[in-house]
Short mmCIF file of C-alpha atoms in Angstrom, two decimals:
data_model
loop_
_atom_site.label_atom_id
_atom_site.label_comp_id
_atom_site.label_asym_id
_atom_site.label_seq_id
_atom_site.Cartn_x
_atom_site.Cartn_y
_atom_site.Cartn_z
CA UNK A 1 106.84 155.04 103.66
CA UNK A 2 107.46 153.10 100.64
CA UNK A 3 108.68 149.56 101.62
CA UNK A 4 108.25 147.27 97.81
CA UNK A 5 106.45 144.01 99.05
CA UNK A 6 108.56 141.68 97.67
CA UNK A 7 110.79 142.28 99.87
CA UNK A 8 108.71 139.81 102.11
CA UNK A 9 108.97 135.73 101.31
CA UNK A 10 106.23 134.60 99.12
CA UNK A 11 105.60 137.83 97.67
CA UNK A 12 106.52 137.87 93.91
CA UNK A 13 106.57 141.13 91.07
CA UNK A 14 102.75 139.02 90.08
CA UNK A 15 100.78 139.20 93.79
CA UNK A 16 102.47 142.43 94.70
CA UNK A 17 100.70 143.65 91.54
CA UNK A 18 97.34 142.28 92.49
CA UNK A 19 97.74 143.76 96.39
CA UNK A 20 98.67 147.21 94.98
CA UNK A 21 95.21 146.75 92.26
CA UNK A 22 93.66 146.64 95.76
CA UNK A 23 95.51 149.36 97.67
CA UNK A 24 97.89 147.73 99.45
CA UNK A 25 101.22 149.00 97.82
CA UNK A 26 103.55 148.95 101.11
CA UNK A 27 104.25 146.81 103.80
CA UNK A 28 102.68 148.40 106.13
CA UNK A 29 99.55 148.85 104.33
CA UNK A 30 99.82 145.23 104.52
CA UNK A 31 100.25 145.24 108.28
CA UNK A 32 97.19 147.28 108.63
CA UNK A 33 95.04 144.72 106.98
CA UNK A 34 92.78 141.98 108.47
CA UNK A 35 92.61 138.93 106.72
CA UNK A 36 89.00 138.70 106.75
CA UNK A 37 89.23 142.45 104.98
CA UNK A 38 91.21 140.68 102.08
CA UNK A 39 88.57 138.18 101.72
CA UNK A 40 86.86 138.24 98.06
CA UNK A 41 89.13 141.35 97.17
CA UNK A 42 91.61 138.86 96.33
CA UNK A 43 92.75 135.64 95.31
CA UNK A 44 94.12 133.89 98.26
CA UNK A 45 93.26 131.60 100.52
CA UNK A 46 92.59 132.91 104.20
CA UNK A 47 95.47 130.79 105.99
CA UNK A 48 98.18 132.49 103.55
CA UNK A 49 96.42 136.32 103.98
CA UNK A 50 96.93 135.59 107.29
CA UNK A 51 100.38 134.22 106.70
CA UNK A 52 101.33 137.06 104.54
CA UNK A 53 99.83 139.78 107.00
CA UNK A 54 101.84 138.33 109.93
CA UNK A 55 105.15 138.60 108.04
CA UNK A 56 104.80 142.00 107.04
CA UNK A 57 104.17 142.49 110.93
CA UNK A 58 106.99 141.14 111.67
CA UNK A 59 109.32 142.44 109.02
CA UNK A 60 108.33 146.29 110.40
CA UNK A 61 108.77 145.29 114.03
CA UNK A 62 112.34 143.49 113.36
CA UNK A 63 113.33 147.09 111.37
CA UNK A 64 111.77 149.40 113.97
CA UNK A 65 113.72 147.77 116.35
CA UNK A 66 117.45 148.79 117.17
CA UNK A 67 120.05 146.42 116.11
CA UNK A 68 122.56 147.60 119.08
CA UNK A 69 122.01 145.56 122.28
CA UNK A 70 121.15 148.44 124.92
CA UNK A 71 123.84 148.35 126.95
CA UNK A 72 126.18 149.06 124.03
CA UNK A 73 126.94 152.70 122.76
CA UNK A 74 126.46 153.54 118.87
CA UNK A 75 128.71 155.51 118.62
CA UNK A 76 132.22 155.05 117.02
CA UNK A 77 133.97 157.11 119.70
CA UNK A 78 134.84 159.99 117.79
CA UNK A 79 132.37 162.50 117.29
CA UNK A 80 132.26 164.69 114.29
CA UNK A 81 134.10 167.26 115.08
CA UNK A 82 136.95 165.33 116.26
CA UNK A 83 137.26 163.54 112.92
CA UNK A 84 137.38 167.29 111.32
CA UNK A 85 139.85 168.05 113.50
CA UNK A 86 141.65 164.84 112.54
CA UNK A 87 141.15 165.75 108.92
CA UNK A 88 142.48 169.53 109.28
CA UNK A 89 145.43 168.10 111.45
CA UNK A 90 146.23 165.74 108.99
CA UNK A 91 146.12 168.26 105.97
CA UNK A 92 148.49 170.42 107.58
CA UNK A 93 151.02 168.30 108.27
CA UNK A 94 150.95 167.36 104.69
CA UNK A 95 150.72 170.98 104.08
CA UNK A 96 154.43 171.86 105.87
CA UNK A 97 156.00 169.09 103.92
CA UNK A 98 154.97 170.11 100.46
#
């Protein structure tokens, strides 16, 4: 999966370039890092590798989570075929006028 690391704070276009000269190119090659690991590979001090790791934790747990409280449904109420038949029901009536 291909998730740009500046999408996290305090990640600009200039350290994303230095993690991906190091092989971390995604956010969750991020994740997968300890901050020890990073240590001599790369600039930074350990308190913001560890800062920097943690958000990119977070980030994928917040999207792998589902933004629809469990008790709700996801679903519209009309499934796909109904809104075909909508469409079709629709078109014909426009059909007998023309």
């Amino acid at each position: 999966m291909s998730r740009n690391l500046t999408r996290l704070e305090g990640i600009n276009v200039g350290l994303a370039k230095r993690l991906r000269e190091i092989e971390i190119s995604t956010i969750e090659d991020l994740a997968n890092y300890k901050p020890n690991d990073l240590l001599g590979k790369i600039n930074l001090e350990l308190r913001e590798m560890k800062n920097l790791i943690s958000k990119a934790e977070i980030f994928l747990k917040e999207s792998s989570e589902s933004k629809i409280p469990p008790d709700n449904k996801m679903s519209s109420g009309y499934s796909m075929k109904s809104t075909q038949k909508i469409e079709l029901e629709e078109n014909s009536e426009e059909n007998k006028r023309i």
